[in-house]
PDB file of C-alpha atoms and ligand atoms in Angstrom:
ATOM      1  CA  MET Y   3     -19.155  28.940   4.417  1.00 44.00           C
ATOM      2  CA  THR Y   4     -17.796  25.671   5.873  1.00 49.00           C
ATOM      3  CA  PRO Y   5     -15.202  23.978   3.691  1.00 59.00           C
ATOM      4  CA  GLN Y   6     -16.405  20.822   1.970  1.00 77.00           C
ATOM      5  CA  ASP Y   7     -15.489  17.648   3.857  1.00 88.00           C
ATOM      6  CA  THR Y   8     -13.671  15.543   1.269  1.00 95.00           C
ATOM      7  CA  ARG Y   9     -12.998  12.611   3.601  1.00 95.00           C
ATOM      8  CA  GLN Y  10     -13.894   9.300   2.000  1.00 95.00           C
ATOM      9  CA  TYR Y  11     -14.699   6.147   3.946  1.00 96.00           C
ATOM     10  CA  ALA Y  12     -13.710   2.543   3.186  1.00 95.00           C
ATOM     11  CA  PRO Y  13     -15.333   0.410   5.923  1.00 94.00           C
ATOM     12  CA  ALA Y  14     -12.799  -2.436   5.449  1.00 95.00           C
ATOM     13  CA  THR Y  15     -10.012  -0.181   6.749  1.00 96.00           C
ATOM     14  CA  GLU Y  16     -11.535  -0.199  10.243  1.00 95.00           C
ATOM     15  CA  ARG Y  17     -11.706  -3.996  10.201  1.00 97.00           C
ATOM     16  CA  ASN Y  18      -8.205  -4.690   8.870  1.00 98.00           C
ATOM     17  CA  ARG Y  19      -6.140  -1.841  10.356  1.00 98.00           C
ATOM     18  CA  GLU Y  20      -5.408  -3.486  13.718  1.00 98.00           C
ATOM     19  CA  PRO Y  21      -4.276  -6.881  12.336  1.00 98.00           C
ATOM     20  CA  ILE Y  22      -2.159  -5.029   9.748  1.00 98.00           C
ATOM     21  CA  LEU Y  23      -0.641  -2.797  12.432  1.00 98.00           C
ATOM     22  CA  GLU Y  24       0.360  -5.892  14.424  1.00 98.00           C
ATOM     23  CA  ILE Y  25       2.409  -7.114  11.457  1.00 98.00           C
ATOM     24  CA  LEU Y  26       3.829  -3.676  10.631  1.00 98.00           C
ATOM     25  CA  LEU Y  27       5.090  -3.379  14.212  1.00 98.00           C
ATOM     26  CA  GLN Y  28       6.995  -6.631  13.703  1.00 97.00           C
ATOM     27  CA  VAL Y  29       8.434  -6.056  10.236  1.00 98.00           C
ATOM     28  CA  LEU Y  30       9.045  -2.323   9.733  1.00 97.00           C
ATOM     29  CA  PRO Y  31      12.519  -0.999  10.473  1.00 93.00           C
ATOM     30  CA  GLY Y  32      12.445   1.208  13.594  1.00 84.00           C
ATOM     31  CA  SER Y  33      12.561   4.703  12.112  1.00 90.00           C
ATOM     32  CA  GLY Y  34      12.592   6.438   8.743  1.00 96.00           C
ATOM     33  CA  THR Y  35      10.000   7.254   6.121  1.00 97.00           C
ATOM     34  CA  VAL Y  36       7.340   4.704   5.218  1.00 98.00           C
ATOM     35  CA  LEU Y  37       6.106   5.226   1.668  1.00 98.00           C
ATOM     36  CA  GLU Y  38       2.503   4.119   1.316  1.00 98.00           C
ATOM     37  CA  ILE Y  39       1.475   3.300  -2.245  1.00 98.00           C
ATOM     38  CA  ALA Y  40      -2.232   3.564  -3.112  1.00 98.00           C
ATOM     39  CA  SER Y  41      -3.317   5.092   0.193  1.00 98.00           C
ATOM     40  CA  GLY Y  42      -6.933   5.371  -0.991  1.00 98.00           C
ATOM     41  CA  THR Y  43      -9.104   7.234   1.524  1.00 98.00           C
ATOM     42  CA  GLY Y  44      -6.155   7.958   3.842  1.00 98.00           C
ATOM     43  CA  GLU Y  45      -7.807   6.263   6.835  1.00 98.00           C
ATOM     44  CA  HIS Y  46      -4.961   3.743   7.087  1.00 98.00           C
ATOM     45  CA  ALA Y  47      -2.360   6.502   6.722  1.00 98.00           C
ATOM     46  CA  VAL Y  48      -3.588   8.547   9.682  1.00 98.00           C
ATOM     47  CA  TYR Y  49      -4.146   5.448  11.821  1.00 98.00           C
ATOM     48  CA  PHE Y  50      -0.717   3.922  11.161  1.00 98.00           C
ATOM     49  CA  ALA Y  51       1.067   7.271  11.489  1.00 97.00           C
ATOM     50  CA  SER Y  52      -0.581   7.787  14.879  1.00 96.00           C
ATOM     51  CA  LYS Y  53       0.635   4.356  16.049  1.00 96.00           C
ATOM     52  CA  LEU Y  54       4.124   4.400  14.508  1.00 96.00           C
ATOM     53  CA  LYS Y  55       5.440   7.569  16.071  1.00 94.00           C
ATOM     54  CA  ASP Y  56       9.106   6.898  15.241  1.00 94.00           C
ATOM     55  CA  SER Y  57       8.325   6.775  11.531  1.00 96.00           C
ATOM     56  CA  ILE Y  58       7.151   9.423   9.103  1.00 97.00           C
ATOM     57  CA  TRP Y  59       4.289   8.287   6.888  1.00 98.00           C
ATOM     58  CA  LEU Y  60       4.293   9.355   3.241  1.00 98.00           C
ATOM     59  CA  PRO Y  61       0.888   8.655   1.660  1.00 98.00           C
ATOM     60  CA  THR Y  62       0.437   8.600  -2.113  1.00 98.00           C
ATOM     61  CA  ASP Y  63      -2.229   7.739  -4.646  1.00 98.00           C
ATOM     62  CA  ALA Y  64      -2.735   8.012  -8.385  1.00 98.00           C
ATOM     63  CA  ASN Y  65      -6.273   9.352  -7.923  1.00 98.00           C
ATOM     64  CA  PRO Y  66      -6.768  13.075  -7.112  1.00 98.00           C
ATOM     65  CA  GLN Y  67      -9.984  12.420  -5.156  1.00 97.00           C
ATOM     66  CA  ALA Y  68      -8.109   9.953  -2.977  1.00 98.00           C
ATOM     67  CA  ARG Y  69      -5.424  12.575  -2.354  1.00 98.00           C
ATOM     68  CA  ALA Y  70      -8.080  15.133  -1.374  1.00 97.00           C
ATOM     69  CA  SER Y  71      -9.489  12.589   1.076  1.00 98.00           C
ATOM     70  CA  ILE Y  72      -6.019  11.892   2.518  1.00 97.00           C
ATOM     71  CA  ILE Y  73      -5.513  15.639   3.089  1.00 96.00           C
ATOM     72  CA  ALA Y  74      -8.915  15.915   4.776  1.00 96.00           C
ATOM     73  CA  TRP Y  75      -8.243  12.909   7.052  1.00 96.00           C
ATOM     74  CA  THR Y  76      -4.810  14.283   7.967  1.00 96.00           C
ATOM     75  CA  GLU Y  77      -6.311  17.661   8.885  1.00 94.00           C
ATOM     76  CA  HIS Y  78      -9.089  15.957  10.852  1.00 94.00           C
ATOM     77  CA  PHE Y  79      -6.638  13.771  12.817  1.00 90.00           C
ATOM     78  CA  GLY Y  80      -3.965  16.417  13.320  1.00 89.00           C
ATOM     79  CA  CYS Y  81      -1.032  13.983  12.897  1.00 86.00           C
ATOM     80  CA  SER Y  82       2.435  15.534  12.861  1.00 91.00           C
ATOM     81  CA  ASN Y  83       4.417  12.558  11.469  1.00 96.00           C
ATOM     82  CA  ILE Y  84       2.669  12.429   8.107  1.00 97.00           C
ATOM     83  CA  TYR Y  85       3.609  14.179   4.875  1.00 96.00           C
ATOM     84  CA  PRO Y  86       1.041  15.664   2.487  1.00 96.00           C
ATOM     85  CA  PRO Y  87       0.037  13.035  -0.106  1.00 97.00           C
ATOM     86  CA  LEU Y  88       1.973  12.835  -3.357  1.00 97.00           C
ATOM     87  CA  GLU Y  89       0.646  11.896  -6.761  1.00 98.00           C
ATOM     88  CA  LEU Y  90       2.196   8.534  -7.579  1.00 98.00           C
ATOM     89  CA  ASP Y  91       1.222   6.052 -10.254  1.00 98.00           C
ATOM     90  CA  VAL Y  92       3.290   2.889  -9.852  1.00 98.00           C
ATOM     91  CA  ARG Y  93       3.342   2.342 -13.617  1.00 98.00           C
ATOM     92  CA  GLU Y  94       5.469   5.467 -14.124  1.00 98.00           C
ATOM     93  CA  PRO Y  95       9.094   4.621 -14.941  1.00 97.00           C
ATOM     94  CA  VAL Y  96      10.241   7.284 -12.457  1.00 97.00           C
ATOM     95  CA  TRP Y  97       8.151   7.837  -9.323  1.00 97.00           C
ATOM     96  CA  SER Y  98       7.462  11.285  -7.876  1.00 96.00           C
ATOM     97  CA  VAL Y  99       9.524  10.376  -4.789  1.00 96.00           C
ATOM     98  CA  GLU Y 100      12.562   9.942  -7.032  1.00 96.00           C
ATOM     99  CA  THR Y 101      12.529  13.525  -8.327  1.00 93.00           C
ATOM    100  CA  GLU Y 102      15.295  15.773  -7.059  1.00 92.00           C
ATOM    101  CA  THR Y 103      12.990  18.047  -5.042  1.00 91.00           C
ATOM    102  CA  VAL Y 104      11.290  15.225  -3.168  1.00 90.00           C
ATOM    103  CA  SER Y 105      14.525  13.269  -2.722  1.00 89.00           C
ATOM    104  CA  GLN Y 106      15.992  16.380  -1.097  1.00 90.00           C
ATOM    105  CA  TRP Y 107      13.259  16.743   1.517  1.00 86.00           C
ATOM    106  CA  LEU Y 108      13.464  13.029   2.207  1.00 91.00           C
ATOM    107  CA  ASN Y 109      17.219  13.315   2.841  1.00 89.00           C
ATOM    108  CA  THR Y 110      16.813  13.727   6.596  1.00 91.00           C
ATOM    109  CA  SER Y 111      14.547  10.666   6.875  1.00 94.00           C
ATOM    110  CA  PRO Y 112      15.030   8.303   3.908  1.00 95.00           C
ATOM    111  CA  ILE Y 113      12.435   5.782   2.751  1.00 97.00           C
ATOM    112  CA  ILE Y 114      13.054   2.494   4.576  1.00 97.00           C
ATOM    113  CA  ALA Y 115       9.828   0.677   3.742  1.00 98.00           C
ATOM    114  CA  ILE Y 116       6.955   0.600   1.256  1.00 98.00           C
ATOM    115  CA  VAL Y 117       3.436  -0.403   2.288  1.00 98.00           C
ATOM    116  CA  ASN Y 118       0.826  -1.358  -0.308  1.00 98.00           C
ATOM    117  CA  ILE Y 119      -2.605  -2.517   0.831  1.00 98.00           C
ATOM    118  CA  ASN Y 120      -5.321  -3.861  -1.451  1.00 98.00           C
ATOM    119  CA  MET Y 121      -4.009  -2.564  -4.755  1.00 98.00           C
ATOM    120  CA  ILE Y 122      -2.456  -5.274  -6.910  1.00 98.00           C
ATOM    121  CA  HIS Y 123      -5.746  -7.145  -7.438  1.00 98.00           C
ATOM    122  CA  ILE Y 124      -7.693  -3.925  -8.147  1.00 98.00           C
ATOM    123  CA  SER Y 125      -5.378  -2.746 -10.914  1.00 98.00           C
ATOM    124  CA  PRO Y 126      -3.842  -4.323 -14.020  1.00 98.00           C
ATOM    125  CA  TRP Y 127      -0.911  -6.736 -13.593  1.00 98.00           C
ATOM    126  CA  LEU Y 128       1.292  -3.943 -14.977  1.00 98.00           C
ATOM    127  CA  ALA Y 129       0.673  -2.085 -11.710  1.00 98.00           C
ATOM    128  CA  CYS Y 130       2.134  -5.010  -9.746  1.00 98.00           C
ATOM    129  CA  LEU Y 131       5.147  -5.026 -12.059  1.00 98.00           C
ATOM    130  CA  GLY Y 132       5.491  -1.242 -11.660  1.00 98.00           C
ATOM    131  CA  LEU Y 133       5.272  -1.586  -7.892  1.00 98.00           C
ATOM    132  CA  MET Y 134       8.066  -4.155  -7.824  1.00 98.00           C
ATOM    133  CA  ALA Y 135      10.253  -2.137 -10.201  1.00 98.00           C
ATOM    134  CA  GLY Y 136       9.832   1.018  -8.067  1.00 98.00           C
ATOM    135  CA  ALA Y 137      10.453  -0.853  -4.819  1.00 98.00           C
ATOM    136  CA  GLY Y 138      13.587  -2.359  -6.354  1.00 98.00           C
ATOM    137  CA  ARG Y 139      14.843   1.114  -7.346  1.00 98.00           C
ATOM    138  CA  ILE Y 140      13.917   2.972  -4.174  1.00 97.00           C
ATOM    139  CA  LEU Y 141      14.383   0.665  -1.216  1.00 98.00           C
ATOM    140  CA  PRO Y 142      17.802   0.476   0.389  1.00 97.00           C
ATOM    141  CA  VAL Y 143      19.310  -2.967   0.985  1.00 97.00           C
ATOM    142  CA  GLY Y 144      17.409  -4.376   3.974  1.00 97.00           C
ATOM    143  CA  GLY Y 145      14.370  -2.189   3.167  1.00 98.00           C
ATOM    144  CA  ILE Y 146      10.910  -3.761   3.430  1.00 98.00           C
ATOM    145  CA  LEU Y 147       8.037  -4.046   0.966  1.00 98.00           C
ATOM    146  CA  TYR Y 148       4.781  -4.981   2.712  1.00 98.00           C
ATOM    147  CA  LEU Y 149       1.743  -6.156   0.723  1.00 99.00           C
ATOM    148  CA  TYR Y 150      -1.725  -6.959   2.008  1.00 98.00           C
ATOM    149  CA  GLY Y 151      -4.645  -8.499   0.177  1.00 98.00           C
ATOM    150  CA  PRO Y 152      -6.162 -11.746  -1.102  1.00 98.00           C
ATOM    151  CA  PHE Y 153      -3.853 -14.108  -3.019  1.00 98.00           C
ATOM    152  CA  LYS Y 154      -4.172 -17.433  -4.806  1.00 98.00           C
ATOM    153  CA  GLN Y 155      -1.673 -20.000  -3.545  1.00 98.00           C
ATOM    154  CA  GLY Y 156      -0.316 -22.674  -5.855  1.00 97.00           C
ATOM    155  CA  GLY Y 157      -2.644 -21.234  -8.509  1.00 96.00           C
ATOM    156  CA  GLU Y 158      -5.747 -21.963  -6.396  1.00 98.00           C
ATOM    157  CA  HIS Y 159      -8.093 -19.730  -4.457  1.00 98.00           C
ATOM    158  CA  THR Y 160      -7.765 -20.252  -0.728  1.00 97.00           C
ATOM    159  CA  ALA Y 161     -11.467 -19.705   0.027  1.00 97.00           C
ATOM    160  CA  PRO Y 162     -14.774 -19.631  -1.886  1.00 98.00           C
ATOM    161  CA  SER Y 163     -15.197 -15.972  -0.872  1.00 97.00           C
ATOM    162  CA  ASN Y 164     -11.890 -15.121  -2.620  1.00 98.00           C
ATOM    163  CA  ALA Y 165     -13.005 -16.994  -5.760  1.00 98.00           C
ATOM    164  CA  ALA Y 166     -16.269 -15.014  -5.780  1.00 98.00           C
ATOM    165  CA  PHE Y 167     -14.375 -11.761  -5.195  1.00 98.00           C
ATOM    166  CA  ASP Y 168     -12.031 -12.611  -8.091  1.00 98.00           C
ATOM    167  CA  GLU Y 169     -15.002 -13.156 -10.399  1.00 98.00           C
ATOM    168  CA  TYR Y 170     -16.548  -9.871  -9.256  1.00 98.00           C
ATOM    169  CA  LEU Y 171     -13.285  -8.002  -9.918  1.00 98.00           C
ATOM    170  CA  ARG Y 172     -12.835  -9.524 -13.387  1.00 98.00           C
ATOM    171  CA  ALA Y 173     -16.413  -8.610 -14.291  1.00 98.00           C
ATOM    172  CA  GLN Y 174     -15.584  -4.983 -13.473  1.00 98.00           C
ATOM    173  CA  ASN Y 175     -12.297  -5.017 -15.366  1.00 98.00           C
ATOM    174  CA  PRO Y 176     -10.834  -8.085 -17.107  1.00 98.00           C
ATOM    175  CA  GLU Y 177      -7.329  -6.839 -16.215  1.00 98.00           C
ATOM    176  CA  TRP Y 178      -8.085  -6.974 -12.474  1.00 98.00           C
ATOM    177  CA  GLY Y 179      -8.168 -10.091 -10.333  1.00 98.00           C
ATOM    178  CA  VAL Y 180      -6.770 -11.907  -7.328  1.00 98.00           C
ATOM    179  CA  ARG Y 181      -3.076 -12.561  -8.006  1.00 98.00           C
ATOM    180  CA  ASN Y 182      -1.204 -15.822  -7.656  1.00 98.00           C
ATOM    181  CA  LEU Y 183       1.352 -15.467  -4.867  1.00 98.00           C
ATOM    182  CA  ASP Y 184       4.012 -17.358  -6.867  1.00 98.00           C
ATOM    183  CA  ASP Y 185       3.695 -14.852  -9.747  1.00 98.00           C
ATOM    184  CA  VAL Y 186       4.000 -11.927  -7.341  1.00 98.00           C
ATOM    185  CA  VAL Y 187       7.056 -13.485  -5.682  1.00 98.00           C
ATOM    186  CA  ALA Y 188       8.647 -14.061  -9.119  1.00 98.00           C
ATOM    187  CA  ALA Y 189       7.955 -10.442 -10.143  1.00 98.00           C
ATOM    188  CA  ALA Y 190       9.541  -9.281  -6.880  1.00 98.00           C
ATOM    189  CA  LYS Y 191      12.568 -11.527  -7.326  1.00 98.00           C
ATOM    190  CA  ALA Y 192      13.211 -10.020 -10.753  1.00 98.00           C
ATOM    191  CA  GLU Y 193      13.633  -6.664  -8.952  1.00 98.00           C
ATOM    192  CA  HIS Y 194      15.942  -8.022  -6.224  1.00 98.00           C
ATOM    193  CA  LEU Y 195      13.217  -8.350  -3.599  1.00 98.00           C
ATOM    194  CA  THR Y 196      13.267 -11.564  -1.587  1.00 98.00           C
ATOM    195  CA  LEU Y 197      10.211 -13.061   0.057  1.00 98.00           C
ATOM    196  CA  LYS Y 198      10.810 -12.879   3.793  1.00 98.00           C
ATOM    197  CA  GLN Y 199       7.542 -14.054   5.298  1.00 98.00           C
ATOM    198  CA  THR Y 200       3.818 -14.464   4.711  1.00 98.00           C
ATOM    199  CA  TYR Y 201       1.211 -14.111   7.449  1.00 98.00           C
ATOM    200  CA  GLN Y 202      -2.327 -15.440   7.347  1.00 98.00           C
ATOM    201  CA  MET Y 203      -4.714 -12.557   8.014  1.00 98.00           C
ATOM    202  CA  PRO Y 204      -8.438 -12.346   8.824  1.00 97.00           C
ATOM    203  CA  ALA Y 205     -10.974 -12.760   6.001  1.00 97.00           C
ATOM    204  CA  ASN Y 206      -8.645 -14.973   3.915  1.00 97.00           C
ATOM    205  CA  ASN Y 207      -6.118 -12.242   3.234  1.00 98.00           C
ATOM    206  CA  LEU Y 208      -2.342 -12.428   3.461  1.00 98.00           C
ATOM    207  CA  SER Y 209       0.391 -10.115   4.593  1.00 98.00           C
ATOM    208  CA  VAL Y 210       3.369 -10.669   2.303  1.00 99.00           C
ATOM    209  CA  VAL Y 211       6.718  -9.219   3.321  1.00 98.00           C
ATOM    210  CA  PHE Y 212       9.692  -8.785   0.995  1.00 98.00           C
ATOM    211  CA  GLU Y 213      13.182  -7.555   1.758  1.00 98.00           C
ATOM    212  CA  ARG Y 214      15.405  -5.653  -0.662  1.00 98.00           C
TER     213      ARG Y 214
HETATM  214  C1  SAM D 277      -9.085  -0.694  -3.227  1.00 89.91           C
HETATM  215  S1  SAM D 277      -8.239   0.800  -3.120  1.00 89.91           S
HETATM  216  C2  SAM D 277      -7.253   0.499  -1.672  1.00 89.91           C
HETATM  217  C3  SAM D 277      -6.955   1.755  -0.940  1.00 89.91           C
HETATM  218  C4  SAM D 277      -6.304   1.584   0.432  1.00 89.91           C
HETATM  219  N1  SAM D 277      -4.960   1.068   0.323  1.00 89.91           N
HETATM  220  C5  SAM D 277      -7.167   0.704   1.305  1.00 89.91           C
HETATM  221  O1  SAM D 277      -6.765  -0.423   1.627  1.00 89.91           O
HETATM  222  O2  SAM D 277      -8.261   1.166   1.669  1.00 89.91           O
HETATM  223  C6  SAM D 277      -7.087   0.726  -4.449  1.00 89.91           C
HETATM  224  C7  SAM D 277      -6.281   2.004  -4.593  1.00 89.91           C
HETATM  225  O3  SAM D 277      -5.266   1.767  -5.559  1.00 89.91           O
HETATM  226  C8  SAM D 277      -5.057   2.968  -6.264  1.00 89.91           C
HETATM  227  N2  SAM D 277      -4.393   2.626  -7.527  1.00 89.91           N
HETATM  228  C9  SAM D 277      -4.875   1.897  -8.559  1.00 89.91           C
HETATM  229  N3  SAM D 277      -3.989   1.827  -9.543  1.00 89.91           N
HETATM  230  C10 SAM D 277      -2.887   2.506  -9.138  1.00 89.91           C
HETATM  231  C11 SAM D 277      -1.630   2.793  -9.722  1.00 89.91           C
HETATM  232  N4  SAM D 277      -1.336   2.371 -10.956  1.00 89.91           N
HETATM  233  N5  SAM D 277      -0.726   3.506  -9.022  1.00 89.91           N
HETATM  234  C12 SAM D 277      -1.022   3.945  -7.782  1.00 89.91           C
HETATM  235  N6  SAM D 277      -2.207   3.733  -7.171  1.00 89.91           N
HETATM  236  C13 SAM D 277      -3.140   3.015  -7.848  1.00 89.91           C
HETATM  237  C14 SAM D 277      -6.463   3.525  -6.457  1.00 89.91           C
HETATM  238  O4  SAM D 277      -6.445   4.897  -6.758  1.00 89.91           O
HETATM  239  C15 SAM D 277      -7.083   3.206  -5.094  1.00 89.91           C
HETATM  240  O5  SAM D 277      -6.913   4.274  -4.193  1.00 89.91           O
END
């Protein structure tokens, strides 16, 4: 019997992975472990790990089906610089990577950056707050938090397509929605994360880079 293929597909990952990689190559510290929060299908994880050979990629997701997909993509790709996915819900007061066991196996290559793509608008605001709190606890001084997604700027949508997307998200869950960049920056600041740079990305998205 052939094992079930649990790989999931998110078509947007193929469109946005190269522009995101371009930014990651500029902003990530040279080597160390990159903790990916909300890895989803795992397509980004295997792609970025294959391109960032000096780093070790640590994918995570709160959803067990996503973690099964990440495992399947990792097996399919055969990457060596990627850890098995961990269960991690950003709203937890202590993240799985902070437990003694995981901290110990991360000793040789500590977490130097956190990457979070397309999550904070598809989860309650509490998830954004949890993300910032965890990044503030875990990142060393000089560590990087990278966010990607659509954002309002100055309280306004930056494109009609983002406004329509926001409405679509809120119809699915009133706690979801495109976040205002100023609110995200303020939440980060409260956890000692300073906005370093924003980059305009294709399809009216932003890359937002913070430094601990
Ligand atoms: C739209 S998907 C994005 C996945 C992937 N980063 C991508 O760009 O394809 C949102 C992901 O956020 C994860 N997620 C939602 N709430 C979360 C939370 N509180 N903690 C961790 N992950 C969460 C979901 O399980 C899902 O995999």
